[in-house]
Coordinates of C-alpha atoms in Angstrom, one line a residue:
M247 CA 4.1 -13.4 -18.3
W248 CA 3.7 -9.9 -19.8
N249 CA 1.7 -8.7 -16.8
W250 CA 4.4 -10.0 -14.5
F251 CA 6.9 -8.1 -16.5
L252 CA 4.8 -4.9 -16.3
T253 CA 4.4 -5.2 -12.5
T254 CA 8.1 -5.9 -12.1
W255 CA 9.1 -3.0 -14.3
D256 CA 6.7 -0.7 -12.3
Y257 CA 8.6 -1.8 -9.1
V258 CA 12.0 -1.2 -10.7
R259 CA 11.2 2.2 -12.2
T260 CA 9.9 3.5 -8.8
S261 CA 13.0 2.4 -7.0
L262 CA 16.0 4.5 -6.1
W263 CA 18.5 1.7 -6.6
F264 CA 18.1 0.5 -10.2
I265 CA 19.6 3.4 -12.2
P266 CA 22.4 4.1 -9.6
S267 CA 23.3 0.4 -9.7
I268 CA 23.6 0.5 -13.5
M269 CA 25.7 3.6 -13.3
I270 CA 28.0 2.1 -10.7
V271 CA 28.7 -0.8 -13.1
V272 CA 29.2 1.8 -15.9
G273 CA 31.7 3.6 -13.6
V274 CA 33.7 0.4 -13.0
G275 CA 33.8 -0.4 -16.7
L276 CA 34.7 3.2 -17.5
A277 CA 37.6 3.3 -15.1
I278 CA 39.0 0.0 -16.3
G279 CA 38.6 1.0 -19.9
M280 CA 40.3 4.4 -19.4
L281 CA 43.2 2.8 -17.6
Q282 CA 43.6 0.4 -20.5
V283 CA 43.6 3.4 -22.9
D284 CA 46.2 5.2 -20.8
A285 CA 48.4 2.0 -20.6
G286 CA 48.3 1.6 -24.4
V287 CA 49.1 5.3 -25.3
G288 CA 50.9 8.1 -23.8
S289 CA 54.5 8.6 -23.2
E290 CA 56.8 11.3 -21.9
D291 CA 57.0 12.8 -25.3
D292 CA 53.2 12.9 -25.9
V293 CA 51.8 16.3 -26.8
R294 CA 49.0 17.0 -24.4
A295 CA 46.3 19.8 -24.4
W296 CA 46.4 22.3 -21.6
W297 CA 43.3 20.8 -20.0
I298 CA 44.7 17.3 -19.6
N299 CA 46.3 16.5 -16.3
S300 CA 50.1 16.4 -16.6
G301 CA 51.5 16.0 -13.0
D302 CA 53.3 13.1 -11.5
G303 CA 51.8 10.3 -9.4
E304 CA 51.7 12.3 -6.2
D305 CA 49.9 15.2 -7.9
A306 CA 47.3 12.8 -9.4
R307 CA 46.6 11.0 -6.1
N308 CA 46.2 14.4 -4.3
L309 CA 43.8 15.6 -7.0
L310 CA 41.7 12.4 -7.0
S311 CA 41.7 12.3 -3.2
T312 CA 40.4 15.9 -3.0
L313 CA 37.8 15.2 -5.7
L314 CA 36.7 12.1 -3.9
S315 CA 36.2 13.8 -0.6
A316 CA 34.2 16.6 -2.3
I317 CA 32.0 14.2 -4.2
I318 CA 31.3 12.1 -1.1
T319 CA 30.3 15.3 0.7
M320 CA 28.0 16.3 -2.2
A321 CA 26.5 12.8 -2.4
S322 CA 25.7 13.0 1.4
M323 CA 24.0 16.3 0.8
A324 CA 22.0 14.9 -2.1
F325 CA 20.9 11.9 -0.1
S326 CA 20.0 14.1 2.8
V327 CA 17.9 16.4 0.6
T328 CA 16.2 13.3 -0.9
V329 CA 15.2 12.0 2.6
V330 CA 14.0 15.5 3.7
A331 CA 11.9 15.8 0.5
L332 CA 10.4 12.3 1.0
T333 CA 9.6 13.2 4.6
L334 CA 7.9 16.4 3.6
A335 CA 6.0 14.7 0.8
A336 CA 4.8 11.9 3.1
N337 CA 3.6 14.4 5.8
A338 CA 1.8 16.7 3.3
Y339 CA 0.5 14.4 0.6
G340 CA 0.6 10.9 2.1
S341 CA 3.1 8.1 2.3
R342 CA 1.6 6.3 -0.8
L343 CA 2.7 9.2 -3.0
I344 CA 6.4 8.6 -2.2
R345 CA 6.4 6.2 -5.2
I346 CA 5.9 9.3 -7.4
F347 CA 9.0 10.9 -6.0
R348 CA 11.0 7.7 -6.2
A349 CA 10.1 7.4 -9.9
D350 CA 11.6 10.7 -10.8
L351 CA 14.4 10.0 -13.3
R352 CA 16.3 13.2 -12.4
T353 CA 16.7 12.1 -8.8
Q354 CA 17.7 8.6 -9.8
F355 CA 20.2 9.9 -12.4
V356 CA 21.9 12.4 -10.0
L357 CA 22.3 9.8 -7.3
G358 CA 23.7 7.4 -9.8
L359 CA 26.1 10.1 -11.1
F360 CA 27.5 10.6 -7.6
A361 CA 27.8 6.8 -7.1
M362 CA 29.4 6.3 -10.5
T363 CA 32.0 9.1 -10.0
I364 CA 32.9 7.9 -6.5
V365 CA 33.5 4.3 -7.8
Y366 CA 35.4 5.6 -10.8
C367 CA 37.8 7.8 -8.7
L368 CA 38.4 5.0 -6.2
I369 CA 39.5 2.6 -8.9
V370 CA 41.7 5.1 -10.7
L371 CA 43.2 6.3 -7.4
R372 CA 44.0 2.7 -6.5
S373 CA 45.9 2.2 -9.7
I374 CA 48.2 5.2 -9.2
H375 CA 51.5 4.9 -7.3
G376 CA 52.5 7.9 -5.3
K377 CA 56.1 7.9 -6.7
A378 CA 55.1 7.1 -10.3
P379 CA 56.8 9.3 -12.9
I380 CA 54.8 11.5 -15.3
P381 CA 54.9 9.0 -18.2
E382 CA 53.4 6.2 -16.0
V383 CA 50.5 8.4 -14.7
P384 CA 47.1 7.7 -16.4
H385 CA 46.5 11.3 -17.3
T386 CA 43.4 10.8 -19.4
S387 CA 41.8 8.8 -16.6
V388 CA 42.5 11.5 -14.0
T389 CA 41.2 14.2 -16.4
L390 CA 38.0 12.3 -16.9
G391 CA 37.6 12.1 -13.1
T392 CA 37.9 15.8 -12.9
A393 CA 35.2 16.2 -15.6
L394 CA 32.9 13.8 -13.8
A395 CA 33.4 15.8 -10.6
L396 CA 32.3 19.0 -12.5
G397 CA 29.3 17.1 -13.8
C398 CA 28.4 16.2 -10.2
V399 CA 28.5 19.9 -9.2
L400 CA 26.1 20.8 -12.1
G401 CA 24.0 17.7 -11.2
L402 CA 23.7 18.8 -7.6
L403 CA 22.4 22.3 -8.6
A404 CA 19.9 20.7 -11.0
F405 CA 18.9 18.2 -8.3
I406 CA 18.2 20.9 -5.7
Q407 CA 16.2 22.9 -8.2
G408 CA 14.2 19.9 -9.1
V409 CA 13.5 19.0 -5.4
A410 CA 12.4 22.5 -4.6
R411 CA 9.9 22.3 -7.5
S412 CA 8.8 18.8 -6.8
I413 CA 7.3 19.5 -3.4
V414 CA 5.1 22.3 -4.7
A415 CA 1.4 21.2 -4.5
D416 CA 0.6 22.0 -8.1
E417 CA 3.7 20.1 -9.3
V418 CA 2.7 17.1 -7.2
V419 CA -0.8 17.1 -8.6
R420 CA 0.6 17.4 -12.2
R421 CA 3.0 14.4 -11.7
V422 CA 0.3 12.2 -10.1
R423 CA -2.1 13.1 -12.9
K424 CA 0.4 11.7 -15.4
D425 CA -0.2 8.2 -14.1
V426 CA -4.0 8.7 -14.5
D427 CA -3.6 10.0 -18.0
K428 CA -1.4 7.1 -18.9
A429 CA -3.9 4.6 -17.6
V430 CA -6.8 6.3 -19.5
A431 CA -4.8 6.5 -22.7
E432 CA -4.2 2.7 -22.7
L433 CA -8.0 2.1 -22.9
P434 CA -9.5 1.7 -26.4
E435 CA -11.6 4.4 -28.0
L436 CA -15.3 4.0 -27.4
T437 CA -17.2 3.6 -30.7
E438 CA -20.6 2.4 -31.7
E439 CA -19.0 -0.9 -32.8
N440 CA -17.5 -1.7 -29.4
A441 CA -20.1 -0.1 -27.1
P442 CA -20.8 -2.1 -24.0
E443 CA -23.5 -4.8 -24.2
H444 CA -26.8 -3.6 -22.8
A445 CA -27.5 -7.1 -21.3
P446 CA -24.3 -9.1 -20.6
A447 CA -24.5 -12.8 -21.0
D448 CA -25.8 -14.7 -17.9
L449 CA -24.1 -17.6 -16.2
P450 CA -25.4 -21.1 -17.1
A451 CA -28.5 -22.0 -15.2
D452 CA -26.8 -24.9 -13.3
F453 CA -23.6 -22.9 -12.7
N454 CA -23.9 -22.8 -8.9
N455 CA -24.6 -26.5 -8.7
K456 CA -21.9 -27.8 -11.0
A457 CA -19.1 -25.3 -10.5
A458 CA -16.1 -25.8 -8.2
R459 CA -14.8 -23.0 -6.1
I460 CA -11.0 -23.0 -6.5
P461 CA -8.9 -21.4 -3.7
L462 CA -6.4 -18.8 -4.6
P463 CA -2.8 -19.9 -4.1
Y464 CA -1.3 -16.5 -3.1
G465 CA -2.3 -13.6 -1.0
G466 CA -1.8 -9.8 -1.1
Y467 CA -3.1 -7.1 -3.4
V468 CA -3.9 -8.3 -7.0
Q469 CA -1.5 -6.3 -9.1
A470 CA -2.3 -7.8 -12.5
V471 CA -4.3 -10.7 -14.1
D472 CA -3.3 -12.4 -17.3
Y473 CA -6.8 -12.8 -18.7
S474 CA -5.5 -14.1 -22.0
G475 CA -3.7 -16.9 -20.3
I476 CA -6.8 -17.8 -18.2
L477 CA -8.9 -17.6 -21.4
S478 CA -6.6 -20.1 -23.1
W479 CA -6.8 -22.4 -20.1
A480 CA -10.6 -22.3 -20.1
E481 CA -10.7 -23.0 -23.8
R482 CA -8.3 -26.0 -23.5
H483 CA -10.4 -27.5 -20.7
D484 CA -13.8 -26.4 -22.2
A485 CA -14.6 -24.6 -19.0
I486 CA -16.3 -21.4 -17.9
L487 CA -14.8 -19.3 -15.1
H488 CA -16.2 -16.7 -12.8
L489 CA -13.5 -14.5 -11.3
E490 CA -14.7 -12.7 -8.1
F491 CA -11.8 -10.3 -8.0
R492 CA -10.0 -7.7 -10.1
A493 CA -6.7 -5.8 -10.0
G494 CA -6.6 -3.8 -6.8
D495 CA -8.5 -6.2 -4.6
F496 CA -7.0 -7.7 -1.5
I497 CA -7.0 -11.5 -1.5
V498 CA -5.9 -14.1 1.1
S499 CA -4.3 -17.4 0.2
G500 CA -7.1 -19.9 0.2
D501 CA -9.9 -17.5 -0.7
R502 CA -12.3 -19.4 -3.0
R503 CA -12.9 -16.6 -5.5
V504 CA -12.4 -18.6 -8.7
H505 CA -15.4 -20.6 -9.9
V506 CA -14.8 -23.2 -12.6
Y507 CA -17.7 -24.8 -14.5
P508 CA -17.9 -27.7 -14.8
A509 CA -15.8 -28.8 -11.8
P510 CA -12.3 -29.9 -12.9
P511 CA -11.2 -33.5 -12.2
D512 CA -8.1 -32.2 -10.4
P513 CA -8.8 -29.0 -8.5
G514 CA -5.3 -28.8 -7.1
K515 CA -3.8 -28.8 -10.6
A516 CA -6.4 -26.2 -11.8
R517 CA -5.5 -24.0 -8.8
E518 CA -1.8 -24.1 -9.7
E519 CA -2.4 -23.5 -13.5
I520 CA -4.8 -20.6 -12.9
G521 CA -2.9 -19.1 -10.1
K522 CA 0.2 -18.6 -12.2
H523 CA -1.8 -16.1 -14.3
I524 CA -2.5 -13.9 -11.2
V525 CA 0.2 -11.5 -10.0
S526 CA -0.1 -10.3 -6.4
G527 CA 2.1 -8.3 -4.1
D528 CA 2.3 -6.2 -1.0
E529 CA 0.9 -3.0 -2.5
R530 CA -1.4 -1.9 -5.3
T531 CA 0.1 -0.8 -8.7
P532 CA -1.4 1.2 -11.6
V533 CA -0.7 -1.5 -14.2
Q534 CA -4.3 -2.7 -14.4
D535 CA -5.8 -0.7 -11.6
L536 CA -7.2 2.6 -12.9
E537 CA -8.8 3.5 -9.5
F538 CA -5.4 3.2 -7.8
A539 CA -4.0 6.1 -9.9
I540 CA -7.2 8.2 -9.3
R541 CA -7.0 7.6 -5.5
H542 CA -3.6 9.1 -5.4
L543 CA -5.1 12.4 -6.7
V544 CA -8.0 12.1 -4.3
E545 CA -5.6 11.6 -1.4
V546 CA -3.9 14.9 -2.1
A547 CA -7.3 16.7 -2.1
V548 CA -8.5 15.0 1.1
R549 CA -5.4 15.9 3.0
A550 CA -5.6 19.4 1.7
L551 CA -9.2 19.7 3.0
S552 CA -8.3 18.2 6.5
P553 CA -8.6 20.7 9.4
G554 CA -4.9 20.6 10.1
I555 CA -4.0 21.8 6.6
N556 CA -7.2 23.5 5.3
D557 CA -6.0 24.3 1.8
P558 CA -9.1 24.3 -0.5
F559 CA -7.0 25.8 -3.3
T560 CA -5.0 22.6 -3.7
A561 CA -8.3 20.6 -3.6
T562 CA -9.6 22.8 -6.4
V563 CA -6.5 22.0 -8.6
V564 CA -7.1 18.3 -7.9
I565 CA -10.7 18.6 -9.0
D566 CA -9.6 20.3 -12.2
R567 CA -7.1 17.5 -13.0
L568 CA -9.7 14.9 -12.2
R569 CA -12.2 16.6 -14.5
G570 CA -9.6 16.4 -17.3
A571 CA -8.9 12.8 -16.8
L572 CA -12.5 11.8 -16.4
S573 CA -13.6 13.7 -19.4
R574 CA -11.1 11.8 -21.5
L575 CA -12.3 8.6 -19.9
M576 CA -15.9 9.2 -21.1
S577 CA -14.6 8.6 -24.7
R578 CA -12.8 5.3 -23.7
R579 CA -14.2 1.8 -23.5
L580 CA -13.8 0.1 -20.2
P581 CA -12.9 -3.6 -20.1
P582 CA -16.0 -5.9 -20.7
E583 CA -17.5 -8.1 -18.0
T584 CA -17.2 -11.2 -20.2
L585 CA -14.4 -12.6 -22.4
R586 CA -15.1 -14.9 -25.3
D587 CA -13.0 -17.5 -27.1
P588 CA -12.5 -17.2 -30.9
S589 CA -15.7 -19.1 -31.5
G590 CA -17.7 -16.5 -29.6
K591 CA -18.5 -18.6 -26.5
V592 CA -18.3 -16.8 -23.2
R593 CA -15.4 -18.3 -21.2
I594 CA -14.8 -15.8 -18.4
Y595 CA -17.1 -13.7 -16.3
R596 CA -15.1 -11.2 -14.2
Q597 CA -15.4 -8.2 -12.0
V598 CA -14.4 -5.0 -13.9
T599 CA -14.2 -1.3 -13.3
T600 CA -17.3 0.7 -14.2
Y601 CA -17.8 4.4 -15.0
E602 CA -19.9 4.7 -11.8
G603 CA -17.2 3.0 -9.8
I604 CA -14.5 5.3 -11.1
L605 CA -16.6 8.4 -10.4
D606 CA -17.2 7.1 -6.9
A607 CA -13.5 6.6 -6.4
A608 CA -12.8 10.1 -7.7
L609 CA -15.6 12.1 -6.0
H610 CA -16.9 10.4 -2.9
Q611 CA -14.1 11.3 -0.5
I612 CA -13.6 14.8 -1.8
R613 CA -17.3 15.5 -1.4
Q614 CA -17.3 14.1 2.2
A615 CA -14.1 16.0 3.2
G616 CA -15.3 19.2 1.5
S617 CA -19.0 19.2 2.5
S618 CA -18.5 22.3 4.6
H619 CA -16.6 24.2 1.9
P620 CA -19.1 25.9 -0.5
A621 CA -16.4 26.6 -3.0
I622 CA -15.4 23.0 -3.2
L623 CA -19.0 21.7 -3.7
I624 CA -19.7 24.4 -6.3
H625 CA -16.5 23.6 -8.2
M626 CA -17.4 19.9 -8.2
L627 CA -20.8 20.7 -9.7
E628 CA -19.2 22.8 -12.3
A629 CA -16.8 20.0 -13.1
L630 CA -19.7 17.6 -13.5
A631 CA -21.4 20.0 -15.9
R632 CA -18.2 20.2 -18.1
M633 CA -17.8 16.4 -18.0
A634 CA -21.3 15.9 -19.3
E635 CA -20.2 17.5 -22.6
H636 CA -17.9 14.5 -23.1
T637 CA -20.3 11.7 -22.2
R638 CA -21.4 9.1 -24.8
L639 CA -23.5 6.7 -22.9
D640 CA -26.6 6.8 -20.7
E641 CA -24.6 5.0 -18.0
Q642 CA -22.1 7.8 -17.8
R643 CA -24.8 10.5 -17.5
R644 CA -26.7 8.6 -14.8
A645 CA -23.5 8.4 -12.8
L646 CA -22.9 12.1 -13.1
I647 CA -26.5 12.9 -12.1
R648 CA -26.2 10.7 -9.1
H649 CA -23.1 12.5 -7.9
A650 CA -24.7 15.9 -8.5
N651 CA -27.6 14.9 -6.2
L652 CA -25.1 13.7 -3.6
I653 CA -23.2 16.9 -3.7
R654 CA -26.3 19.0 -3.4
A655 CA -27.5 16.9 -0.4
A656 CA -24.1 17.4 1.3
G657 CA -24.4 21.1 0.8
E658 CA -27.9 21.4 2.1
R659 CA -26.8 19.5 5.2
D660 CA -23.6 21.3 6.0
I661 CA -23.8 24.8 4.5
S662 CA -25.8 27.3 6.5
E663 CA -25.2 30.5 4.6
P664 CA -28.3 31.2 2.3
A665 CA -26.2 32.9 -0.4
D666 CA -23.8 30.0 -0.6
R667 CA -26.7 27.6 -0.8
E668 CA -28.2 29.6 -3.6
D669 CA -25.0 29.6 -5.6
M670 CA -24.7 25.8 -5.1
E671 CA -28.3 25.3 -6.3
Q672 CA -27.6 27.3 -9.5
S673 CA -24.5 25.2 -10.1
F674 CA -26.6 22.1 -9.5
R675 CA -29.2 23.1 -12.0
R676 CA -26.5 23.8 -14.6
A677 CA -25.0 20.3 -14.0
I678 CA -28.4 18.6 -14.3
A679 CA -29.2 20.5 -17.5
A680 CA -25.9 19.5 -19.0
C681 CA -26.5 15.9 -18.2
E682 CA -30.0 15.9 -19.7
A683 CA -29.0 17.8 -22.9
P684 CA -29.2 15.8 -26.2
F685 CA -26.1 13.9 -27.1
T686 CA -23.9 15.5 -29.8
G687 CA -20.8 14.7 -31.8
N688 CA -19.9 11.1 -32.6
G689 CA -21.1 9.6 -29.4
Q690 CA -23.8 7.0 -29.1
V691 CA -27.3 8.4 -29.3
A692 CA -29.3 7.9 -26.1
Q693 CA -32.3 5.6 -26.5
N694 CA -34.0 6.5 -23.3
R695 CA -34.4 9.9 -21.7
I696 CA -32.5 10.2 -18.4
V697 CA -34.8 11.2 -15.6
R698 CA -33.6 13.2 -12.6
T699 CA -33.0 11.0 -9.5
G700 CA -33.7 11.8 -5.9
Q701 CA -36.4 14.4 -6.8

């Protein structure tokens, strides 16, 4: 249930309709409330401040009509600017990054402010009769409409400033990085007490013979999995499950990727009960999918390195941001491959993200797209050397060494200038030396010396 809520909230917060819809309701309530206030107070003899509207019904209607026309024009401009910004972002950074722009609270609030003011002015305008005498005009309501219109002008200026800043490459990278940092921060700290098992528990010897393969009830991208709910189900039925998918995988209804041991007496019921703990949809989300957030950053770099754009400086910024996120990841514990019940018995075997898999998602495509750019390969090697200072496990260092070798191989294949190749070789040596240096700090001490691969 909680995972469903998280995925639903992620959809809502990245939509352009949620906050404006709430503000439209607020506008309706505000208009009705202010009209009630004006109906209960105010008379011809009231003492009013200079800034409160004091004309008759015709004056009030003319003022509100003028404000309404101006606000509608500004709203049209704001929506046009939003569409143009989304189009530019899609062309330059990829359509999948549009969700980052949709999630901007400033954009949602300004669009909502325009919608709220339009609805407010319409309701107040409808309540005013053109021949109404001064005492019967809702002066406070009209004055508030004027104040909201002034707020729309200021909001439009702030909105245009924000849009102009939001399409700058460095700002796009910074905003995408926030999703990665949030996903990394949610992982627990890696300590000696919760370090990964060196040899995860094996499946029962007769698992393949006695387990039933349960088809998945839904299709699409796996957005979240309620492992606690599945663990409770397995404990109640004294079963062991092997889940051959994880958040971010694409599944088809009917895929037999859930193994239940021993085979349940009613596979259809088991399918229904297990399926309700799996949330799937039309697109991936960062709720449980760390690689999804990383791939957004990678997409910016890959597009920057494409022949049509050829912007290695943006790719360098992405590599720096990835280094920061991956360095913090080295001190975090990834989800374990097995889940146990309170008695300590393994109930769930599952596919999980690994340090090597995350590094693959972060570096493979950038290396492939930038193999002919010496500056990119050298910068990647320097980033690996810096990341090595934050490692705590042999597994992490082996993954860094593997990528250092892949980067050097790409450079030797695609870089022809001897001076560039020599610079790359020096960076490679520094990266390998950093990965083979003794562990320091509070990290887990390496039990086995890491040997250089591919030599």
